[in-house]
Coordinates of C-alpha atoms in Angstrom, one line a residue:
M1 CA 0.6 10.7 51.6
K2 CA -0.4 12.8 48.6
T3 CA 2.7 11.5 46.7
N4 CA 1.6 7.9 47.4
R5 CA -1.9 8.6 46.3
A6 CA -0.6 10.2 43.1
L7 CA 1.6 7.1 42.4
I8 CA -1.3 4.8 43.0
F9 CA -3.6 6.8 40.6
I10 CA -1.0 6.8 37.9
S11 CA -0.4 3.1 38.3
S12 CA -4.1 2.4 38.0
L13 CA -4.2 4.4 34.8
L14 CA -1.3 2.6 33.3
C15 CA -3.0 -0.7 34.0
S16 CA -6.3 0.3 32.5
S17 CA -7.4 -0.8 29.1
S18 CA -7.0 2.7 27.6
F19 CA -3.2 2.3 28.2
V20 CA -2.8 -1.1 26.6
Q21 CA 0.6 -1.1 24.8
A22 CA 0.8 -2.1 21.2
E23 CA 1.9 -5.7 20.6
I24 CA 3.0 -5.7 17.0
K25 CA 3.3 -9.3 15.7
E26 CA 5.0 -10.1 12.4
T27 CA 4.5 -13.5 10.7
T28 CA 5.7 -14.8 7.3
V29 CA 2.9 -16.5 5.4
D30 CA 3.3 -19.0 2.5
Y31 CA 0.5 -19.0 0.1
Q32 CA -0.3 -20.3 -3.5
S33 CA -1.0 -18.3 -6.6
G34 CA -1.4 -20.2 -9.9
G35 CA 0.8 -23.1 -8.7
V36 CA 3.6 -20.7 -7.5
T37 CA 4.5 -20.5 -3.8
C38 CA 4.6 -16.9 -2.6
E39 CA 5.9 -15.7 0.8
G40 CA 4.1 -12.7 2.2
L41 CA 4.3 -10.9 5.5
H42 CA 1.4 -10.4 8.0
V43 CA 1.7 -7.6 10.6
V44 CA -0.9 -6.8 13.2
D45 CA -1.2 -5.2 16.7
T46 CA -2.4 -8.2 18.7
A47 CA -3.5 -5.9 21.5
K48 CA -6.4 -4.8 19.2
T49 CA -9.6 -6.6 19.6
G50 CA -12.3 -7.4 17.1
K51 CA -12.2 -7.1 13.3
L52 CA -9.9 -4.4 12.0
P53 CA -9.7 -2.4 8.8
A54 CA -7.1 -4.0 6.6
V55 CA -4.4 -2.9 4.2
L56 CA -2.7 -4.9 1.4
I57 CA 0.8 -3.7 0.4
I58 CA 2.2 -4.3 -3.1
H59 CA 6.0 -4.1 -3.2
Q60 CA 8.4 -2.1 -5.5
W61 CA 10.4 -3.7 -8.3
T62 CA 12.9 -5.6 -6.2
G63 CA 10.2 -7.6 -4.5
L64 CA 9.1 -7.8 -0.9
S65 CA 11.8 -5.9 1.1
E66 CA 12.6 -4.1 4.3
N67 CA 10.8 -1.1 2.9
E68 CA 7.5 -2.9 2.8
K69 CA 8.2 -4.4 6.2
M70 CA 8.7 -0.9 7.6
R71 CA 5.5 0.4 6.1
A72 CA 3.6 -2.7 7.3
H73 CA 4.7 -1.9 10.9
M74 CA 3.8 1.7 10.5
L75 CA 0.3 0.8 9.4
A76 CA -0.1 -1.8 12.1
E77 CA 0.8 0.9 14.7
L78 CA -2.1 2.9 13.2
G79 CA -4.4 0.0 14.0
Y80 CA -4.6 -1.7 10.6
N81 CA -4.4 -5.4 9.9
V82 CA -1.6 -5.6 7.2
F83 CA -0.5 -8.1 4.7
A84 CA 2.5 -7.4 2.4
A85 CA 2.1 -9.4 -0.8
D86 CA 4.8 -11.3 -2.7
V87 CA 4.0 -10.9 -6.4
Y88 CA 7.2 -12.5 -7.7
G89 CA 7.2 -15.8 -5.7
K90 CA 9.2 -17.1 -2.7
G91 CA 12.9 -16.3 -2.9
V92 CA 12.6 -14.1 -6.0
R93 CA 14.1 -10.8 -4.9
P94 CA 15.9 -9.4 -7.9
Q95 CA 18.2 -6.4 -7.8
P96 CA 18.8 -4.0 -10.7
P97 CA 19.1 -4.6 -13.6
A98 CA 17.3 -8.0 -13.2
A99 CA 14.6 -6.2 -11.2
G100 CA 13.5 -4.3 -14.3
K101 CA 13.2 -7.5 -16.3
E102 CA 11.1 -9.2 -13.6
A103 CA 8.8 -6.2 -13.1
G104 CA 8.4 -5.9 -16.9
K105 CA 7.1 -9.4 -17.0
Y106 CA 4.1 -8.4 -15.0
K107 CA 3.6 -5.0 -16.5
S108 CA 3.3 -6.7 -19.9
D109 CA 1.0 -9.4 -18.6
R110 CA -1.6 -7.6 -16.6
K111 CA -3.7 -10.7 -16.2
L112 CA -0.9 -12.5 -14.4
Y113 CA -0.2 -9.4 -12.3
R114 CA -3.8 -9.2 -11.3
E115 CA -3.9 -12.9 -10.4
R116 CA -0.9 -12.6 -8.1
M117 CA -2.4 -9.6 -6.3
L118 CA -5.8 -11.2 -6.0
S119 CA -4.3 -14.3 -4.4
A120 CA -2.6 -12.0 -1.8
L121 CA -5.9 -10.1 -1.2
E122 CA -7.7 -13.4 -0.6
V123 CA -5.1 -14.2 2.1
L124 CA -5.8 -10.9 3.8
N125 CA -9.6 -11.2 3.5
K126 CA -9.5 -14.6 5.1
N127 CA -7.4 -13.5 8.0
E128 CA -9.1 -13.6 11.4
H129 CA -8.3 -10.0 12.2
T130 CA -9.7 -8.5 8.9
D131 CA -13.0 -6.7 8.6
P132 CA -13.7 -7.7 4.9
S133 CA -15.9 -4.7 4.4
K134 CA -13.0 -2.3 5.1
V135 CA -10.0 -3.4 3.0
A136 CA -7.7 -1.1 1.0
A137 CA -4.4 -1.5 -0.9
I138 CA -1.3 0.6 -1.2
G139 CA 1.7 0.2 -3.5
Y140 CA 5.1 1.7 -4.3
C141 CA 6.6 2.2 -7.8
F142 CA 5.9 -1.2 -9.4
G143 CA 3.3 -1.8 -6.7
G144 CA 1.9 1.7 -7.2
T145 CA 1.1 0.6 -10.8
G146 CA -0.2 -2.7 -9.3
V147 CA -2.8 -1.3 -6.9
I148 CA -4.5 0.7 -9.6
E149 CA -4.5 -2.4 -11.8
L150 CA -5.9 -4.4 -8.9
A151 CA -8.7 -1.8 -8.6
R152 CA -9.3 -2.1 -12.4
S153 CA -9.8 -5.9 -12.0
G154 CA -13.0 -5.2 -10.0
A155 CA -11.5 -6.3 -6.7
L156 CA -13.7 -5.4 -3.7
L157 CA -11.6 -2.7 -2.1
K158 CA -12.7 0.5 -0.3
G159 CA -9.8 2.3 -2.0
V160 CA -6.2 2.1 -3.3
V161 CA -3.2 4.4 -2.8
S162 CA -0.5 4.5 -5.4
F163 CA 2.9 6.0 -4.3
H164 CA 4.9 7.1 -7.4
G165 CA 3.4 4.4 -9.5
G166 CA 2.9 4.1 -13.2
L167 CA -0.5 5.4 -14.3
D168 CA -0.8 3.9 -17.7
S169 CA -3.4 1.2 -18.7
P170 CA -3.4 -1.1 -21.7
N171 CA -7.2 -1.1 -21.5
P172 CA -8.6 2.2 -20.1
A173 CA -12.1 0.8 -20.4
D174 CA -11.3 -1.3 -17.3
G175 CA -11.7 1.8 -15.2
K176 CA -15.4 1.1 -15.1
N177 CA -14.7 -2.0 -13.0
I178 CA -13.2 0.1 -10.1
K179 CA -15.4 -0.2 -7.0
G180 CA -13.6 2.0 -4.5
N181 CA -11.8 5.3 -4.3
V182 CA -8.4 5.9 -5.9
L183 CA -5.6 8.1 -4.5
A184 CA -2.5 8.7 -6.8
L185 CA 0.5 10.3 -5.1
H186 CA 2.8 11.5 -7.9
G187 CA 6.1 13.2 -8.2
A188 CA 5.5 16.3 -10.3
D189 CA 9.0 15.9 -11.9
D190 CA 8.9 12.1 -12.3
P191 CA 10.6 11.4 -15.7
F192 CA 9.3 7.8 -15.8
V193 CA 5.6 8.8 -15.9
P194 CA 5.1 11.1 -18.9
S195 CA 2.5 13.8 -18.7
S196 CA 0.5 12.0 -21.4
D197 CA 0.1 9.0 -19.0
V198 CA -1.1 11.4 -16.2
A199 CA -3.6 13.0 -18.5
A200 CA -4.9 9.6 -19.8
F201 CA -5.2 8.3 -16.2
E202 CA -7.3 11.3 -15.2
Q203 CA -9.5 10.9 -18.3
E204 CA -9.9 7.2 -17.5
M205 CA -11.0 8.0 -13.9
K206 CA -13.4 10.7 -15.1
D207 CA -15.0 8.5 -17.8
A208 CA -15.5 5.8 -15.3
K209 CA -16.9 8.2 -12.7
V210 CA -14.4 7.0 -10.1
D211 CA -13.9 9.0 -6.9
Y212 CA -10.3 9.8 -7.3
K213 CA -7.6 12.3 -6.3
L214 CA -4.3 13.0 -7.9
V215 CA -1.7 14.8 -5.8
K216 CA 1.5 16.1 -7.4
Y217 CA 4.5 16.9 -5.3
P218 CA 6.6 19.7 -6.7
G219 CA 10.3 18.9 -7.0
A220 CA 9.7 15.2 -6.4
V221 CA 10.9 12.6 -8.9
H222 CA 10.3 8.8 -9.1
A223 CA 10.7 6.8 -5.9
F224 CA 10.3 9.8 -3.6
T225 CA 9.5 7.6 -0.6
Q226 CA 12.5 5.4 -1.0
K227 CA 15.6 6.5 1.1
A228 CA 17.7 4.0 -0.7
A229 CA 17.2 6.0 -3.9
G230 CA 19.5 8.7 -2.7
N231 CA 19.0 12.4 -3.2
D232 CA 20.2 13.1 -6.7
N233 CA 17.1 14.2 -8.7
S234 CA 19.1 14.1 -11.9
K235 CA 19.0 10.3 -11.8
G236 CA 15.2 10.4 -12.2
A237 CA 14.6 8.6 -8.9
A238 CA 15.4 10.1 -5.5
Y239 CA 14.2 10.4 -2.0
N240 CA 12.3 13.5 -1.1
E241 CA 11.6 13.8 2.7
A242 CA 8.9 16.5 2.3
A243 CA 7.0 14.5 -0.3
D244 CA 7.5 11.2 1.7
K245 CA 5.9 12.7 4.8
A246 CA 3.2 14.6 3.0
S247 CA 2.1 11.6 1.0
W248 CA 1.9 9.4 4.2
E249 CA -0.3 12.0 5.8
E250 CA -2.4 12.1 2.6
M251 CA -2.9 8.4 2.8
K252 CA -3.9 8.5 6.5
A253 CA -6.5 11.1 5.8
F254 CA -7.8 9.0 2.8
F255 CA -8.1 5.9 5.0
S256 CA -9.9 7.9 7.7
R257 CA -12.5 8.9 5.1
I258 CA -13.0 5.6 3.3
F259 CA -13.1 3.5 6.4
K260 CA -15.8 5.5 8.2
S261 CA -18.4 3.1 9.6
D262 CA -21.2 4.8 7.8
Q263 CA -19.7 4.1 4.4

């Protein structure tokens, strides 16, 4: 009898709302940016009710890939409404060395880069699951450069997180346009981001009185969150498990802070 009662009790708990299982839904979304059709990815836990804090993801230099898809699912499992942007345009998914040329087009034309990201942000803001007062952006490598540039555009964001992104700016005065917080997660041994860029970035943030944090991971080089980069630091880009995990936890703590309801 006691066993039956225990089973009934456990069954009732599993059926209660507190035990609702996540229902992660993934949808490709076509949208327009300056006459170009882009194909982004929307991911959300449909078991969640009401408006959710939202996160825009800006991809690395090969375009929207399985890596961004993985991160989108990880964020959705944390309770965020997620949209992974497509900066390059539908079907444009270059591999090295073509990826470098494609990324360079946007790095040299920051106005175009901003326009593509702002179009994606608009899609996320208009999504029925989004709480527009609680929106942030994250980016990797090329996208890490991008989210800081998006913040410099004056976009209404609670914050941005740059994972091993470029920190340079052709117009440091644009730092004054940043409306949210900035978290830069940087490989301390990244050969593609010179110390002069790091110093200039910090000066830009200080001059603009931005609430920012720069975290440097010892022994980490460029692309430290990308398993496909391999583990040979001598190449300048390599996966670093410790830095990958630590940076993700840093991002989670950052979001907990900026998305507090009293902010």
